């Protein structure tokens, strides 16, 4: 399926067929797309927790109770659920890890390239930490870049998806021990195949016209 067709056909799934699982080769391809997600200055300030069985999904579903109970079935009936988490700080250890991986991948082909990359990335971290004072927000923006790319990739693979912010963030962080690891949950993504009760599958897509949202200069 090409990108435009996928964009036209994808929608937010409201109910899943709990009997259907995503084939291993498709979920592996999707997780590789997720790993390859872009981020500002290749900072990669994220962690992804993937649940594929009932026990794992039940842990995530604990955060979809009470006010957020409407999302519980979207977690439990989906084939897979991914917790998208952002780092709570851009640590020196993380920056060193990213730099070391870039070196292993052969990105520094000229003298001074490694030092220049480290300095440039640190300048952006310092900009958001000290000047704009929005480091956490900046890191969460990178997580949403990963979310968008993964959702489009899922559509090209014929996989239905549901992004969800409707869950108890502190509860999920505690359940998964995220804050102790230096992360905090940002958004969930359920993946699988829609069921008969998915009313949204039968509704036409609605978006504002191009003339209303685009300006050409």
PDB file of C-alpha atoms in Angstrom:
ATOM      1  CA  UNK A   1       0.000   0.000   0.000  1.00  0.00           C
ATOM      2  CA  UNK A   2       1.452   3.390  -0.939  1.00  0.00           C
ATOM      3  CA  UNK A   3       1.677   6.254   1.550  1.00  0.00           C
ATOM      4  CA  UNK A   4      -1.163   8.344   0.141  1.00  0.00           C
ATOM      5  CA  UNK A   5      -3.567   5.415   0.057  1.00  0.00           C
ATOM      6  CA  UNK A   6      -2.604   4.524   3.622  1.00  0.00           C
ATOM      7  CA  UNK A   7      -3.198   8.097   4.773  1.00  0.00           C
ATOM      8  CA  UNK A   8      -6.590   8.174   3.102  1.00  0.00           C
ATOM      9  CA  UNK A   9      -7.679   4.847   4.563  1.00  0.00           C
ATOM     10  CA  UNK A  10      -6.308   4.962   8.109  1.00  0.00           C
ATOM     11  CA  UNK A  11      -8.481   6.056  11.019  1.00  0.00           C
ATOM     12  CA  UNK A  12      -8.550   5.761  14.797  1.00  0.00           C
ATOM     13  CA  UNK A  13      -9.866   2.321  15.655  1.00  0.00           C
ATOM     14  CA  UNK A  14     -12.504   2.276  18.395  1.00  0.00           C
ATOM     15  CA  UNK A  15     -12.918  -1.496  18.908  1.00  0.00           C
ATOM     16  CA  UNK A  16     -10.619  -4.437  18.185  1.00  0.00           C
ATOM     17  CA  UNK A  17     -11.125  -8.057  17.227  1.00  0.00           C
ATOM     18  CA  UNK A  18      -9.497  -9.767  20.202  1.00  0.00           C
ATOM     19  CA  UNK A  19      -9.084 -13.029  18.284  1.00  0.00           C
ATOM     20  CA  UNK A  20      -6.696 -11.614  15.679  1.00  0.00           C
ATOM     21  CA  UNK A  21      -2.953 -11.181  16.168  1.00  0.00           C
ATOM     22  CA  UNK A  22      -0.537  -9.218  14.017  1.00  0.00           C
ATOM     23  CA  UNK A  23       1.778 -11.626  12.137  1.00  0.00           C
ATOM     24  CA  UNK A  24       5.320 -11.689  13.599  1.00  0.00           C
ATOM     25  CA  UNK A  25       6.936 -10.396  10.416  1.00  0.00           C
ATOM     26  CA  UNK A  26       4.644  -7.368  10.353  1.00  0.00           C
ATOM     27  CA  UNK A  27       5.141  -6.418  13.995  1.00  0.00           C
ATOM     28  CA  UNK A  28       8.903  -6.825  13.592  1.00  0.00           C
ATOM     29  CA  UNK A  29       8.833  -4.496  10.581  1.00  0.00           C
ATOM     30  CA  UNK A  30       6.754  -1.975  12.501  1.00  0.00           C
ATOM     31  CA  UNK A  31       9.057  -2.053  15.534  1.00  0.00           C
ATOM     32  CA  UNK A  32      12.031  -1.462  13.242  1.00  0.00           C
ATOM     33  CA  UNK A  33      10.273   1.581  11.774  1.00  0.00           C
ATOM     34  CA  UNK A  34       9.778   2.780  15.350  1.00  0.00           C
ATOM     35  CA  UNK A  35      13.450   2.263  16.166  1.00  0.00           C
ATOM     36  CA  UNK A  36      14.399   4.284  13.090  1.00  0.00           C
ATOM     37  CA  UNK A  37      12.199   7.244  14.061  1.00  0.00           C
ATOM     38  CA  UNK A  38      13.680  10.713  13.571  1.00  0.00           C
ATOM     39  CA  UNK A  39      14.360  13.055  16.474  1.00  0.00           C
ATOM     40  CA  UNK A  40      15.852  16.512  16.871  1.00  0.00           C
ATOM     41  CA  UNK A  41      19.659  16.292  16.614  1.00  0.00           C
ATOM     42  CA  UNK A  42      19.225  12.499  16.803  1.00  0.00           C
ATOM     43  CA  UNK A  43      18.645  12.866  20.549  1.00  0.00           C
ATOM     44  CA  UNK A  44      16.331   9.813  20.819  1.00  0.00           C
ATOM     45  CA  UNK A  45      14.979  10.747  24.295  1.00  0.00           C
ATOM     46  CA  UNK A  46      12.565   7.846  24.511  1.00  0.00           C
ATOM     47  CA  UNK A  47      11.714   4.362  25.653  1.00  0.00           C
ATOM     48  CA  UNK A  48       9.087   2.052  24.166  1.00  0.00           C
ATOM     49  CA  UNK A  49       7.391  -0.677  26.193  1.00  0.00           C
ATOM     50  CA  UNK A  50       5.676  -3.314  24.040  1.00  0.00           C
ATOM     51  CA  UNK A  51       2.946  -5.618  25.352  1.00  0.00           C
ATOM     52  CA  UNK A  52       1.795  -8.553  23.227  1.00  0.00           C
ATOM     53  CA  UNK A  53       0.106 -10.952  25.651  1.00  0.00           C
ATOM     54  CA  UNK A  54      -2.773 -10.637  28.099  1.00  0.00           C
ATOM     55  CA  UNK A  55      -0.510 -10.284  31.140  1.00  0.00           C
ATOM     56  CA  UNK A  56       1.435  -7.398  29.642  1.00  0.00           C
ATOM     57  CA  UNK A  57      -1.663  -5.667  28.310  1.00  0.00           C
ATOM     58  CA  UNK A  58      -3.380  -6.053  31.686  1.00  0.00           C
ATOM     59  CA  UNK A  59      -0.564  -4.116  33.348  1.00  0.00           C
ATOM     60  CA  UNK A  60      -1.111  -1.248  30.921  1.00  0.00           C
ATOM     61  CA  UNK A  61      -4.898  -1.500  31.269  1.00  0.00           C
ATOM     62  CA  UNK A  62      -4.569  -0.756  34.986  1.00  0.00           C
ATOM     63  CA  UNK A  63      -4.083   2.860  33.918  1.00  0.00           C
ATOM     64  CA  UNK A  64      -7.330   2.788  31.899  1.00  0.00           C
ATOM     65  CA  UNK A  65      -9.791   2.663  34.771  1.00  0.00           C
ATOM     66  CA  UNK A  66     -12.350   5.049  36.232  1.00  0.00           C
ATOM     67  CA  UNK A  67     -12.376   8.206  34.131  1.00  0.00           C
ATOM     68  CA  UNK A  68     -10.371   6.412  31.466  1.00  0.00           C
ATOM     69  CA  UNK A  69     -12.326   3.150  31.502  1.00  0.00           C
ATOM     70  CA  UNK A  70     -13.479   3.663  27.925  1.00  0.00           C
ATOM     71  CA  UNK A  71      -9.943   2.831  26.762  1.00  0.00           C
ATOM     72  CA  UNK A  72      -9.554  -0.465  28.648  1.00  0.00           C
ATOM     73  CA  UNK A  73     -10.993  -2.631  25.876  1.00  0.00           C
ATOM     74  CA  UNK A  74      -8.809  -0.904  23.293  1.00  0.00           C
ATOM     75  CA  UNK A  75      -5.828  -2.091  25.311  1.00  0.00           C
ATOM     76  CA  UNK A  76      -6.981  -5.606  26.151  1.00  0.00           C
ATOM     77  CA  UNK A  77      -8.515  -6.510  22.777  1.00  0.00           C
ATOM     78  CA  UNK A  78      -5.649  -5.166  20.671  1.00  0.00           C
ATOM     79  CA  UNK A  79      -2.956  -7.481  19.365  1.00  0.00           C
ATOM     80  CA  UNK A  80      -0.123  -5.281  20.665  1.00  0.00           C
ATOM     81  CA  UNK A  81       0.111  -2.131  22.750  1.00  0.00           C
ATOM     82  CA  UNK A  82       3.088   0.210  22.883  1.00  0.00           C
ATOM     83  CA  UNK A  83       3.747   2.666  25.691  1.00  0.00           C
ATOM     84  CA  UNK A  84       5.607   5.690  24.322  1.00  0.00           C
ATOM     85  CA  UNK A  85       7.681   7.200  27.128  1.00  0.00           C
ATOM     86  CA  UNK A  86       9.872  10.288  27.189  1.00  0.00           C
ATOM     87  CA  UNK A  87      13.041  10.757  29.182  1.00  0.00           C
ATOM     88  CA  UNK A  88      12.686  12.904  32.283  1.00  0.00           C
ATOM     89  CA  UNK A  89      16.122  14.419  31.675  1.00  0.00           C
ATOM     90  CA  UNK A  90      18.698  14.526  28.906  1.00  0.00           C
ATOM     91  CA  UNK A  91      21.571  13.020  30.865  1.00  0.00           C
ATOM     92  CA  UNK A  92      25.253  13.030  29.991  1.00  0.00           C
ATOM     93  CA  UNK A  93      25.183   9.225  29.986  1.00  0.00           C
ATOM     94  CA  UNK A  94      22.419   9.175  27.374  1.00  0.00           C
ATOM     95  CA  UNK A  95      24.203  11.695  25.172  1.00  0.00           C
ATOM     96  CA  UNK A  96      27.402   9.643  25.391  1.00  0.00           C
ATOM     97  CA  UNK A  97      25.465   6.496  24.455  1.00  0.00           C
ATOM     98  CA  UNK A  98      23.978   8.141  21.364  1.00  0.00           C
ATOM     99  CA  UNK A  99      27.371   9.497  20.321  1.00  0.00           C
ATOM    100  CA  UNK A 100      29.015   6.104  20.761  1.00  0.00           C
ATOM    101  CA  UNK A 101      26.334   4.454  18.617  1.00  0.00           C
ATOM    102  CA  UNK A 102      26.815   7.047  15.890  1.00  0.00           C
ATOM    103  CA  UNK A 103      30.511   6.262  15.931  1.00  0.00           C
ATOM    104  CA  UNK A 104      29.871   2.505  15.671  1.00  0.00           C
ATOM    105  CA  UNK A 105      27.537   3.187  12.751  1.00  0.00           C
ATOM    106  CA  UNK A 106      30.280   5.050  10.916  1.00  0.00           C
ATOM    107  CA  UNK A 107      28.835   8.547  10.908  1.00  0.00           C
ATOM    108  CA  UNK A 108      32.098  10.354  11.671  1.00  0.00           C
ATOM    109  CA  UNK A 109      34.105  10.217   8.479  1.00  0.00           C
ATOM    110  CA  UNK A 110      36.082  13.420   8.746  1.00  0.00           C
ATOM    111  CA  UNK A 111      38.348  14.769  11.473  1.00  0.00           C
ATOM    112  CA  UNK A 112      36.454  16.673  14.143  1.00  0.00           C
ATOM    113  CA  UNK A 113      33.038  15.334  13.106  1.00  0.00           C
ATOM    114  CA  UNK A 114      32.473  13.479  16.379  1.00  0.00           C
ATOM    115  CA  UNK A 115      33.394  16.488  18.503  1.00  0.00           C
ATOM    116  CA  UNK A 116      31.254  18.757  16.336  1.00  0.00           C
ATOM    117  CA  UNK A 117      28.243  16.483  16.655  1.00  0.00           C
ATOM    118  CA  UNK A 118      28.594  16.288  20.423  1.00  0.00           C
ATOM    119  CA  UNK A 119      28.943  20.046  20.738  1.00  0.00           C
ATOM    120  CA  UNK A 120      26.014  20.784  18.422  1.00  0.00           C
ATOM    121  CA  UNK A 121      23.678  18.370  20.191  1.00  0.00           C
ATOM    122  CA  UNK A 122      24.670  19.702  23.610  1.00  0.00           C
ATOM    123  CA  UNK A 123      23.938  23.236  22.441  1.00  0.00           C
ATOM    124  CA  UNK A 124      20.333  22.236  21.683  1.00  0.00           C
ATOM    125  CA  UNK A 125      19.969  20.494  25.015  1.00  0.00           C
ATOM    126  CA  UNK A 126      21.288  23.584  26.797  1.00  0.00           C
ATOM    127  CA  UNK A 127      19.002  25.831  24.747  1.00  0.00           C
ATOM    128  CA  UNK A 128      15.934  23.943  25.911  1.00  0.00           C
ATOM    129  CA  UNK A 129      17.200  23.352  29.439  1.00  0.00           C
ATOM    130  CA  UNK A 130      18.347  26.860  30.295  1.00  0.00           C
ATOM    131  CA  UNK A 131      17.074  29.410  27.758  1.00  0.00           C
ATOM    132  CA  UNK A 132      13.667  28.166  26.687  1.00  0.00           C
ATOM    133  CA  UNK A 133      13.213  26.133  29.880  1.00  0.00           C
ATOM    134  CA  UNK A 134      11.121  23.548  28.041  1.00  0.00           C
ATOM    135  CA  UNK A 135      13.418  20.514  28.023  1.00  0.00           C
ATOM    136  CA  UNK A 136      10.680  18.054  29.016  1.00  0.00           C
ATOM    137  CA  UNK A 137       8.290  19.447  26.424  1.00  0.00           C
ATOM    138  CA  UNK A 138      11.007  19.308  23.762  1.00  0.00           C
ATOM    139  CA  UNK A 139      11.714  15.658  24.528  1.00  0.00           C
ATOM    140  CA  UNK A 140       8.019  14.797  24.406  1.00  0.00           C
ATOM    141  CA  UNK A 141       7.816  16.402  20.949  1.00  0.00           C
ATOM    142  CA  UNK A 142      10.347  13.848  19.751  1.00  0.00           C
ATOM    143  CA  UNK A 143       8.143  11.045  21.093  1.00  0.00           C
ATOM    144  CA  UNK A 144       5.237  12.335  19.013  1.00  0.00           C
ATOM    145  CA  UNK A 145       7.424  12.302  15.901  1.00  0.00           C
ATOM    146  CA  UNK A 146       7.947   8.588  16.574  1.00  0.00           C
ATOM    147  CA  UNK A 147       4.227   8.089  17.154  1.00  0.00           C
ATOM    148  CA  UNK A 148       3.218   9.701  13.858  1.00  0.00           C
ATOM    149  CA  UNK A 149       5.671   7.712  11.801  1.00  0.00           C
ATOM    150  CA  UNK A 150       4.653   4.457  13.457  1.00  0.00           C
ATOM    151  CA  UNK A 151       0.960   5.097  12.854  1.00  0.00           C
ATOM    152  CA  UNK A 152       1.522   5.759   9.155  1.00  0.00           C
ATOM    153  CA  UNK A 153       3.741   2.696   8.855  1.00  0.00           C
ATOM    154  CA  UNK A 154       1.041   0.602  10.539  1.00  0.00           C
ATOM    155  CA  UNK A 155      -1.462   1.800   7.956  1.00  0.00           C
ATOM    156  CA  UNK A 156       0.826   0.824   5.070  1.00  0.00           C
ATOM    157  CA  UNK A 157       1.070  -2.661   6.627  1.00  0.00           C
ATOM    158  CA  UNK A 158      -2.711  -2.969   6.913  1.00  0.00           C
ATOM    159  CA  UNK A 159      -2.614  -2.716  10.714  1.00  0.00           C
ATOM    160  CA  UNK A 160      -5.237  -0.714  12.598  1.00  0.00           C
ATOM    161  CA  UNK A 161      -4.120   1.642  15.349  1.00  0.00           C
ATOM    162  CA  UNK A 162      -5.389   3.803  18.200  1.00  0.00           C
ATOM    163  CA  UNK A 163      -3.297   6.537  19.869  1.00  0.00           C
ATOM    164  CA  UNK A 164      -4.437   7.269  23.426  1.00  0.00           C
ATOM    165  CA  UNK A 165      -3.633   9.977  25.946  1.00  0.00           C
ATOM    166  CA  UNK A 166      -6.626   8.960  28.054  1.00  0.00           C
ATOM    167  CA  UNK A 167      -4.935   7.034  30.847  1.00  0.00           C
ATOM    168  CA  UNK A 168      -3.585   7.577  34.368  1.00  0.00           C
ATOM    169  CA  UNK A 169       0.020   8.672  33.772  1.00  0.00           C
ATOM    170  CA  UNK A 170       1.288   8.405  37.378  1.00  0.00           C
ATOM    171  CA  UNK A 171      -0.328   4.989  37.801  1.00  0.00           C
ATOM    172  CA  UNK A 172       1.231   3.614  34.614  1.00  0.00           C
ATOM    173  CA  UNK A 173       4.626   5.090  35.447  1.00  0.00           C
ATOM    174  CA  UNK A 174       4.476   3.355  38.822  1.00  0.00           C
ATOM    175  CA  UNK A 175       3.248   0.050  37.374  1.00  0.00           C
ATOM    176  CA  UNK A 176       6.104  -0.096  34.879  1.00  0.00           C
ATOM    177  CA  UNK A 177       8.737   1.520  37.116  1.00  0.00           C
ATOM    178  CA  UNK A 178       9.357   4.158  34.485  1.00  0.00           C
ATOM    179  CA  UNK A 179      10.349   7.089  36.654  1.00  0.00           C
ATOM    180  CA  UNK A 180      12.974   5.052  38.457  1.00  0.00           C
ATOM    181  CA  UNK A 181      14.451   4.351  35.026  1.00  0.00           C
ATOM    182  CA  UNK A 182      14.382   8.032  34.062  1.00  0.00           C
ATOM    183  CA  UNK A 183      11.265   7.994  31.876  1.00  0.00           C
ATOM    184  CA  UNK A 184       7.598   8.955  32.007  1.00  0.00           C
ATOM    185  CA  UNK A 185       4.677   7.741  29.891  1.00  0.00           C
ATOM    186  CA  UNK A 186       3.375  10.098  27.214  1.00  0.00           C
ATOM    187  CA  UNK A 187       0.957   8.224  24.945  1.00  0.00           C
ATOM    188  CA  UNK A 188      -0.240   4.685  24.221  1.00  0.00           C
ATOM    189  CA  UNK A 189      -0.641   3.069  20.810  1.00  0.00           C
ATOM    190  CA  UNK A 190      -2.890   0.036  20.405  1.00  0.00           C
ATOM    191  CA  UNK A 191      -2.339  -2.064  17.294  1.00  0.00           C
ATOM    192  CA  UNK A 192      -4.314  -4.887  15.705  1.00  0.00           C
ATOM    193  CA  UNK A 193      -7.413  -5.354  13.594  1.00  0.00           C
ATOM    194  CA  UNK A 194     -10.768  -3.683  14.096  1.00  0.00           C
ATOM    195  CA  UNK A 195     -13.799  -5.643  15.238  1.00  0.00           C
ATOM    196  CA  UNK A 196     -17.474  -5.547  14.317  1.00  0.00           C
ATOM    197  CA  UNK A 197     -18.235  -2.984  17.031  1.00  0.00           C
ATOM    198  CA  UNK A 198     -15.822  -0.457  15.554  1.00  0.00           C
ATOM    199  CA  UNK A 199     -18.298   2.222  14.434  1.00  0.00           C
ATOM    200  CA  UNK A 200     -15.484   4.441  13.194  1.00  0.00           C
ATOM    201  CA  UNK A 201     -14.586   1.927  10.484  1.00  0.00           C
ATOM    202  CA  UNK A 202     -17.867   2.700   8.740  1.00  0.00           C
ATOM    203  CA  UNK A 203     -17.597   6.488   8.859  1.00  0.00           C
ATOM    204  CA  UNK A 204     -16.011   8.640   6.142  1.00  0.00           C
ATOM    205  CA  UNK A 205     -12.779  10.465   6.920  1.00  0.00           C
ATOM    206  CA  UNK A 206     -13.263  14.175   7.616  1.00  0.00           C
ATOM    207  CA  UNK A 207     -10.516  16.770   7.250  1.00  0.00           C
ATOM    208  CA  UNK A 208     -10.564  20.489   6.558  1.00  0.00           C
ATOM    209  CA  UNK A 209      -9.995  21.391   2.891  1.00  0.00           C
ATOM    210  CA  UNK A 210      -6.516  22.282   1.704  1.00  0.00           C
ATOM    211  CA  UNK A 211      -7.517  25.873   0.941  1.00  0.00           C
ATOM    212  CA  UNK A 212      -8.454  26.389   4.593  1.00  0.00           C
ATOM    213  CA  UNK A 213      -5.282  25.014   6.155  1.00  0.00           C
ATOM    214  CA  UNK A 214      -2.507  25.711   3.651  1.00  0.00           C
ATOM    215  CA  UNK A 215      -0.976  28.991   2.538  1.00  0.00           C
ATOM    216  CA  UNK A 216       1.325  29.033  -0.473  1.00  0.00           C
ATOM    217  CA  UNK A 217       3.879  31.829  -0.646  1.00  0.00           C
TER     218      UNK A 217
END
